[in-house]
């Protein structure tokens, strides 16, 4: 079978730290992956953000719009630089050093620290990034950026004739609404090509 147009929508895979009961926690809302999508649902909740310092700080600052109870967790003191700690202090974001592991609680998770202290959080936001599923695109010779996202033009066309990319595979705001819009743009462009007799 030969296709005249191909639409790639292979998406991303979120990278998450080892959290017990992760699948159930995501389903129940005690672990969340996108503050842009659901930050409004955690108003005044106690939030833990864990991840690489730049991503963790950016996510923690975003979540401060919804709650004053935001804590960044570090496994070791050097995980967060002096400048990151300064910004966190200015933004009234707490930092817990020597974090060891999460333990499921009746509501949310308890974070166990190295000294035996226990901190309770209603919600955990991993700020650990994602893996772009661009292997198929690369195998087809499609151009990708350094982060692995497929490069497209304003019509969602890739560098390979007749191949489009939409959704999280393309570097943009990872939102279903954005993917729908990209799909509409790509489909309209493909339809116009067919209507004009292009192969």
PDB file of C-alpha atoms in Angstrom:
ATOM      1  CA  UNK A   1       0.000   0.000   0.000  1.00  0.00           C
ATOM      2  CA  UNK A   2       1.274   3.455  -0.901  1.00  0.00           C
ATOM      3  CA  UNK A   3       0.170   6.582   0.979  1.00  0.00           C
ATOM      4  CA  UNK A   4       0.298  10.007  -0.624  1.00  0.00           C
ATOM      5  CA  UNK A   5       0.142  11.758   2.747  1.00  0.00           C
ATOM      6  CA  UNK A   6       1.355  10.626   6.174  1.00  0.00           C
ATOM      7  CA  UNK A   7       0.475  12.248   9.497  1.00  0.00           C
ATOM      8  CA  UNK A   8       2.855  11.544  12.374  1.00  0.00           C
ATOM      9  CA  UNK A   9       1.428  11.912  15.892  1.00  0.00           C
ATOM     10  CA  UNK A  10       3.628   9.621  18.009  1.00  0.00           C
ATOM     11  CA  UNK A  11       3.806  12.063  20.923  1.00  0.00           C
ATOM     12  CA  UNK A  12       6.028  11.972  23.985  1.00  0.00           C
ATOM     13  CA  UNK A  13       6.607   9.840  27.067  1.00  0.00           C
ATOM     14  CA  UNK A  14       6.772  11.703  30.383  1.00  0.00           C
ATOM     15  CA  UNK A  15       9.849  10.888  32.458  1.00  0.00           C
ATOM     16  CA  UNK A  16       8.962  10.352  36.115  1.00  0.00           C
ATOM     17  CA  UNK A  17      10.993   9.425  39.196  1.00  0.00           C
ATOM     18  CA  UNK A  18      10.346   6.233  41.156  1.00  0.00           C
ATOM     19  CA  UNK A  19       7.053   6.893  42.937  1.00  0.00           C
ATOM     20  CA  UNK A  20       5.205   3.950  44.490  1.00  0.00           C
ATOM     21  CA  UNK A  21       1.745   3.354  43.054  1.00  0.00           C
ATOM     22  CA  UNK A  22       2.410   5.806  40.242  1.00  0.00           C
ATOM     23  CA  UNK A  23      -0.329   4.691  37.847  1.00  0.00           C
ATOM     24  CA  UNK A  24      -3.011   4.801  40.539  1.00  0.00           C
ATOM     25  CA  UNK A  25      -1.662   8.112  41.863  1.00  0.00           C
ATOM     26  CA  UNK A  26      -1.904   9.720  38.419  1.00  0.00           C
ATOM     27  CA  UNK A  27      -5.458   8.396  38.036  1.00  0.00           C
ATOM     28  CA  UNK A  28      -6.364   9.731  41.486  1.00  0.00           C
ATOM     29  CA  UNK A  29      -4.699  13.119  41.010  1.00  0.00           C
ATOM     30  CA  UNK A  30      -2.020  12.890  43.709  1.00  0.00           C
ATOM     31  CA  UNK A  31       0.678  12.802  41.008  1.00  0.00           C
ATOM     32  CA  UNK A  32       0.191  15.274  38.161  1.00  0.00           C
ATOM     33  CA  UNK A  33       2.264  15.810  35.052  1.00  0.00           C
ATOM     34  CA  UNK A  34       1.105  19.145  33.622  1.00  0.00           C
ATOM     35  CA  UNK A  35       0.575  22.228  35.785  1.00  0.00           C
ATOM     36  CA  UNK A  36      -0.563  24.174  32.716  1.00  0.00           C
ATOM     37  CA  UNK A  37      -3.377  21.645  32.244  1.00  0.00           C
ATOM     38  CA  UNK A  38      -4.565  21.227  35.811  1.00  0.00           C
ATOM     39  CA  UNK A  39      -2.880  23.747  38.102  1.00  0.00           C
ATOM     40  CA  UNK A  40      -6.272  25.261  38.893  1.00  0.00           C
ATOM     41  CA  UNK A  41      -7.267  21.929  40.468  1.00  0.00           C
ATOM     42  CA  UNK A  42      -4.599  22.190  43.183  1.00  0.00           C
ATOM     43  CA  UNK A  43      -5.552  25.581  44.607  1.00  0.00           C
ATOM     44  CA  UNK A  44      -4.248  25.829  48.215  1.00  0.00           C
ATOM     45  CA  UNK A  45      -2.917  22.243  48.149  1.00  0.00           C
ATOM     46  CA  UNK A  46       0.505  21.276  49.515  1.00  0.00           C
ATOM     47  CA  UNK A  47       2.659  20.652  46.445  1.00  0.00           C
ATOM     48  CA  UNK A  48       6.012  18.897  46.054  1.00  0.00           C
ATOM     49  CA  UNK A  49       8.035  19.503  42.897  1.00  0.00           C
ATOM     50  CA  UNK A  50      10.875  17.115  42.128  1.00  0.00           C
ATOM     51  CA  UNK A  51      13.267  17.271  39.211  1.00  0.00           C
ATOM     52  CA  UNK A  52      16.282  18.933  37.645  1.00  0.00           C
ATOM     53  CA  UNK A  53      16.794  22.376  39.161  1.00  0.00           C
ATOM     54  CA  UNK A  54      15.890  24.665  36.230  1.00  0.00           C
ATOM     55  CA  UNK A  55      12.765  22.677  35.370  1.00  0.00           C
ATOM     56  CA  UNK A  56      11.797  22.284  39.033  1.00  0.00           C
ATOM     57  CA  UNK A  57      12.158  26.005  39.739  1.00  0.00           C
ATOM     58  CA  UNK A  58      10.180  26.990  36.648  1.00  0.00           C
ATOM     59  CA  UNK A  59       7.379  24.582  37.550  1.00  0.00           C
ATOM     60  CA  UNK A  60       7.377  25.625  41.211  1.00  0.00           C
ATOM     61  CA  UNK A  61       7.101  29.305  40.257  1.00  0.00           C
ATOM     62  CA  UNK A  62       4.208  28.528  37.918  1.00  0.00           C
ATOM     63  CA  UNK A  63       2.386  26.585  40.649  1.00  0.00           C
ATOM     64  CA  UNK A  64       2.756  29.513  43.057  1.00  0.00           C
ATOM     65  CA  UNK A  65      -0.089  31.116  41.116  1.00  0.00           C
ATOM     66  CA  UNK A  66      -2.406  28.493  42.603  1.00  0.00           C
ATOM     67  CA  UNK A  67      -1.033  27.773  46.066  1.00  0.00           C
ATOM     68  CA  UNK A  68       1.397  29.263  48.561  1.00  0.00           C
ATOM     69  CA  UNK A  69       2.418  25.769  49.713  1.00  0.00           C
ATOM     70  CA  UNK A  70       5.060  24.773  47.160  1.00  0.00           C
ATOM     71  CA  UNK A  71       8.209  22.836  48.066  1.00  0.00           C
ATOM     72  CA  UNK A  72      11.092  21.759  45.836  1.00  0.00           C
ATOM     73  CA  UNK A  73      12.700  18.467  46.822  1.00  0.00           C
ATOM     74  CA  UNK A  74      16.427  17.810  46.431  1.00  0.00           C
ATOM     75  CA  UNK A  75      18.178  14.509  47.094  1.00  0.00           C
ATOM     76  CA  UNK A  76      21.477  16.236  47.856  1.00  0.00           C
ATOM     77  CA  UNK A  77      22.469  19.748  48.897  1.00  0.00           C
ATOM     78  CA  UNK A  78      24.336  20.501  45.614  1.00  0.00           C
ATOM     79  CA  UNK A  79      21.268  19.585  43.514  1.00  0.00           C
ATOM     80  CA  UNK A  80      20.135  23.219  43.619  1.00  0.00           C
ATOM     81  CA  UNK A  81      22.588  26.056  43.044  1.00  0.00           C
ATOM     82  CA  UNK A  82      22.928  29.167  45.190  1.00  0.00           C
ATOM     83  CA  UNK A  83      21.149  31.247  42.535  1.00  0.00           C
ATOM     84  CA  UNK A  84      18.215  28.793  42.368  1.00  0.00           C
ATOM     85  CA  UNK A  85      17.943  28.830  46.158  1.00  0.00           C
ATOM     86  CA  UNK A  86      17.975  32.623  46.162  1.00  0.00           C
ATOM     87  CA  UNK A  87      15.138  32.815  43.633  1.00  0.00           C
ATOM     88  CA  UNK A  88      13.165  30.167  45.539  1.00  0.00           C
ATOM     89  CA  UNK A  89      13.559  32.143  48.765  1.00  0.00           C
ATOM     90  CA  UNK A  90      12.462  35.369  47.056  1.00  0.00           C
ATOM     91  CA  UNK A  91       9.387  33.567  45.679  1.00  0.00           C
ATOM     92  CA  UNK A  92       8.615  31.970  49.058  1.00  0.00           C
ATOM     93  CA  UNK A  93       9.189  28.463  47.687  1.00  0.00           C
ATOM     94  CA  UNK A  94      10.501  26.017  50.289  1.00  0.00           C
ATOM     95  CA  UNK A  95      13.372  23.638  49.547  1.00  0.00           C
ATOM     96  CA  UNK A  96      13.812  20.274  51.276  1.00  0.00           C
ATOM     97  CA  UNK A  97      17.290  18.810  51.026  1.00  0.00           C
ATOM     98  CA  UNK A  98      18.241  15.174  51.602  1.00  0.00           C
ATOM     99  CA  UNK A  99      14.936  13.820  50.300  1.00  0.00           C
ATOM    100  CA  UNK A 100      14.973  10.007  50.312  1.00  0.00           C
ATOM    101  CA  UNK A 101      11.675   8.603  49.063  1.00  0.00           C
ATOM    102  CA  UNK A 102       7.917   8.957  48.801  1.00  0.00           C
ATOM    103  CA  UNK A 103       5.493   6.824  50.794  1.00  0.00           C
ATOM    104  CA  UNK A 104       1.798   6.700  49.834  1.00  0.00           C
ATOM    105  CA  UNK A 105      -0.497   8.265  52.455  1.00  0.00           C
ATOM    106  CA  UNK A 106      -4.268   8.293  52.898  1.00  0.00           C
ATOM    107  CA  UNK A 107      -4.289  11.480  50.873  1.00  0.00           C
ATOM    108  CA  UNK A 108      -1.260  12.241  48.740  1.00  0.00           C
ATOM    109  CA  UNK A 109       2.254  11.231  49.748  1.00  0.00           C
ATOM    110  CA  UNK A 110       4.648  11.535  52.644  1.00  0.00           C
ATOM    111  CA  UNK A 111       8.195  12.552  51.730  1.00  0.00           C
ATOM    112  CA  UNK A 112      10.799  10.923  53.959  1.00  0.00           C
ATOM    113  CA  UNK A 113      13.952  12.954  54.545  1.00  0.00           C
ATOM    114  CA  UNK A 114      17.377  11.593  55.413  1.00  0.00           C
ATOM    115  CA  UNK A 115      17.188  12.817  59.020  1.00  0.00           C
ATOM    116  CA  UNK A 116      13.902  10.966  59.605  1.00  0.00           C
ATOM    117  CA  UNK A 117      11.666  14.001  59.179  1.00  0.00           C
ATOM    118  CA  UNK A 118       8.408  13.406  57.299  1.00  0.00           C
ATOM    119  CA  UNK A 119       6.732  16.054  55.140  1.00  0.00           C
ATOM    120  CA  UNK A 120       3.234  15.490  53.795  1.00  0.00           C
ATOM    121  CA  UNK A 121       2.174  16.631  50.318  1.00  0.00           C
ATOM    122  CA  UNK A 122      -1.233  16.475  48.685  1.00  0.00           C
ATOM    123  CA  UNK A 123       0.216  16.424  45.175  1.00  0.00           C
ATOM    124  CA  UNK A 124       3.553  15.646  43.530  1.00  0.00           C
ATOM    125  CA  UNK A 125       4.587  17.312  40.279  1.00  0.00           C
ATOM    126  CA  UNK A 126       7.603  15.631  38.630  1.00  0.00           C
ATOM    127  CA  UNK A 127       9.612  18.192  36.656  1.00  0.00           C
ATOM    128  CA  UNK A 128      11.775  15.648  34.895  1.00  0.00           C
ATOM    129  CA  UNK A 129      10.948  16.336  31.271  1.00  0.00           C
ATOM    130  CA  UNK A 130       9.933  13.905  28.575  1.00  0.00           C
ATOM    131  CA  UNK A 131      11.213  11.697  25.791  1.00  0.00           C
ATOM    132  CA  UNK A 132      10.029  12.647  22.322  1.00  0.00           C
ATOM    133  CA  UNK A 133       8.912   9.609  20.358  1.00  0.00           C
ATOM    134  CA  UNK A 134      10.533  10.673  17.102  1.00  0.00           C
ATOM    135  CA  UNK A 135      12.191   7.362  16.184  1.00  0.00           C
ATOM    136  CA  UNK A 136       9.754   6.725  13.319  1.00  0.00           C
ATOM    137  CA  UNK A 137      10.203  10.258  11.992  1.00  0.00           C
ATOM    138  CA  UNK A 138      13.985   9.907  12.072  1.00  0.00           C
ATOM    139  CA  UNK A 139      13.790   6.543  10.304  1.00  0.00           C
ATOM    140  CA  UNK A 140      11.838   8.290   7.537  1.00  0.00           C
ATOM    141  CA  UNK A 141      14.528  10.954   7.189  1.00  0.00           C
ATOM    142  CA  UNK A 142      12.448  13.703   8.806  1.00  0.00           C
ATOM    143  CA  UNK A 143      14.430  16.598  10.276  1.00  0.00           C
ATOM    144  CA  UNK A 144      14.270  16.963  14.078  1.00  0.00           C
ATOM    145  CA  UNK A 145      15.683  19.612  16.405  1.00  0.00           C
ATOM    146  CA  UNK A 146      18.330  18.905  19.052  1.00  0.00           C
ATOM    147  CA  UNK A 147      15.613  18.104  21.614  1.00  0.00           C
ATOM    148  CA  UNK A 148      14.134  15.469  19.309  1.00  0.00           C
ATOM    149  CA  UNK A 149      11.016  17.373  18.230  1.00  0.00           C
ATOM    150  CA  UNK A 150      10.038  17.229  14.565  1.00  0.00           C
ATOM    151  CA  UNK A 151      10.639  20.484  12.709  1.00  0.00           C
ATOM    152  CA  UNK A 152       7.571  21.684  10.779  1.00  0.00           C
ATOM    153  CA  UNK A 153       6.487  24.708   8.760  1.00  0.00           C
ATOM    154  CA  UNK A 154       3.310  26.740   9.281  1.00  0.00           C
ATOM    155  CA  UNK A 155       1.264  24.014   7.564  1.00  0.00           C
ATOM    156  CA  UNK A 156       2.712  21.245   9.806  1.00  0.00           C
ATOM    157  CA  UNK A 157       4.753  19.924   6.870  1.00  0.00           C
ATOM    158  CA  UNK A 158       8.012  18.182   7.742  1.00  0.00           C
ATOM    159  CA  UNK A 159      11.224  18.138   5.716  1.00  0.00           C
ATOM    160  CA  UNK A 160       9.976  15.028   3.858  1.00  0.00           C
ATOM    161  CA  UNK A 161       7.457  15.661   1.081  1.00  0.00           C
ATOM    162  CA  UNK A 162       3.939  14.502   2.002  1.00  0.00           C
ATOM    163  CA  UNK A 163       4.735  13.911   5.663  1.00  0.00           C
ATOM    164  CA  UNK A 164       3.126  16.038   8.380  1.00  0.00           C
ATOM    165  CA  UNK A 165       3.690  16.064  12.157  1.00  0.00           C
ATOM    166  CA  UNK A 166       1.184  17.106  14.802  1.00  0.00           C
ATOM    167  CA  UNK A 167       0.728  17.069  18.559  1.00  0.00           C
ATOM    168  CA  UNK A 168       3.411  16.645  21.217  1.00  0.00           C
ATOM    169  CA  UNK A 169       5.819  15.347  18.568  1.00  0.00           C
ATOM    170  CA  UNK A 170       6.144  19.006  17.518  1.00  0.00           C
ATOM    171  CA  UNK A 171       7.680  21.512  19.908  1.00  0.00           C
ATOM    172  CA  UNK A 172       4.777  23.592  21.209  1.00  0.00           C
ATOM    173  CA  UNK A 173       2.461  23.769  24.193  1.00  0.00           C
ATOM    174  CA  UNK A 174       1.620  20.134  24.998  1.00  0.00           C
ATOM    175  CA  UNK A 175      -2.147  20.492  24.986  1.00  0.00           C
ATOM    176  CA  UNK A 176      -4.890  18.459  23.320  1.00  0.00           C
ATOM    177  CA  UNK A 177      -6.398  21.678  21.961  1.00  0.00           C
ATOM    178  CA  UNK A 178      -3.072  22.554  20.306  1.00  0.00           C
ATOM    179  CA  UNK A 179      -2.831  19.079  18.749  1.00  0.00           C
ATOM    180  CA  UNK A 180      -6.387  19.402  17.393  1.00  0.00           C
ATOM    181  CA  UNK A 181      -5.489  22.752  15.849  1.00  0.00           C
ATOM    182  CA  UNK A 182      -2.324  21.354  14.291  1.00  0.00           C
ATOM    183  CA  UNK A 183      -4.295  18.389  12.920  1.00  0.00           C
ATOM    184  CA  UNK A 184      -6.827  20.758  11.335  1.00  0.00           C
ATOM    185  CA  UNK A 185      -4.037  22.803   9.746  1.00  0.00           C
ATOM    186  CA  UNK A 186      -2.294  19.703   8.371  1.00  0.00           C
ATOM    187  CA  UNK A 187      -5.520  18.099   7.129  1.00  0.00           C
ATOM    188  CA  UNK A 188      -6.575  21.311   5.384  1.00  0.00           C
ATOM    189  CA  UNK A 189      -3.205  21.601   3.687  1.00  0.00           C
ATOM    190  CA  UNK A 190      -3.345  17.966   2.522  1.00  0.00           C
ATOM    191  CA  UNK A 191      -6.928  18.427   1.298  1.00  0.00           C
ATOM    192  CA  UNK A 192      -5.949  21.536  -0.673  1.00  0.00           C
ATOM    193  CA  UNK A 193      -3.058  19.651  -2.264  1.00  0.00           C
ATOM    194  CA  UNK A 194      -5.441  16.908  -3.382  1.00  0.00           C
ATOM    195  CA  UNK A 195      -8.003  19.439  -4.618  1.00  0.00           C
ATOM    196  CA  UNK A 196      -5.338  21.126  -6.732  1.00  0.00           C
ATOM    197  CA  UNK A 197      -4.247  17.780  -8.137  1.00  0.00           C
ATOM    198  CA  UNK A 198      -0.891  17.533  -6.354  1.00  0.00           C
ATOM    199  CA  UNK A 199       0.377  14.098  -5.435  1.00  0.00           C
TER     200      UNK A 199
END
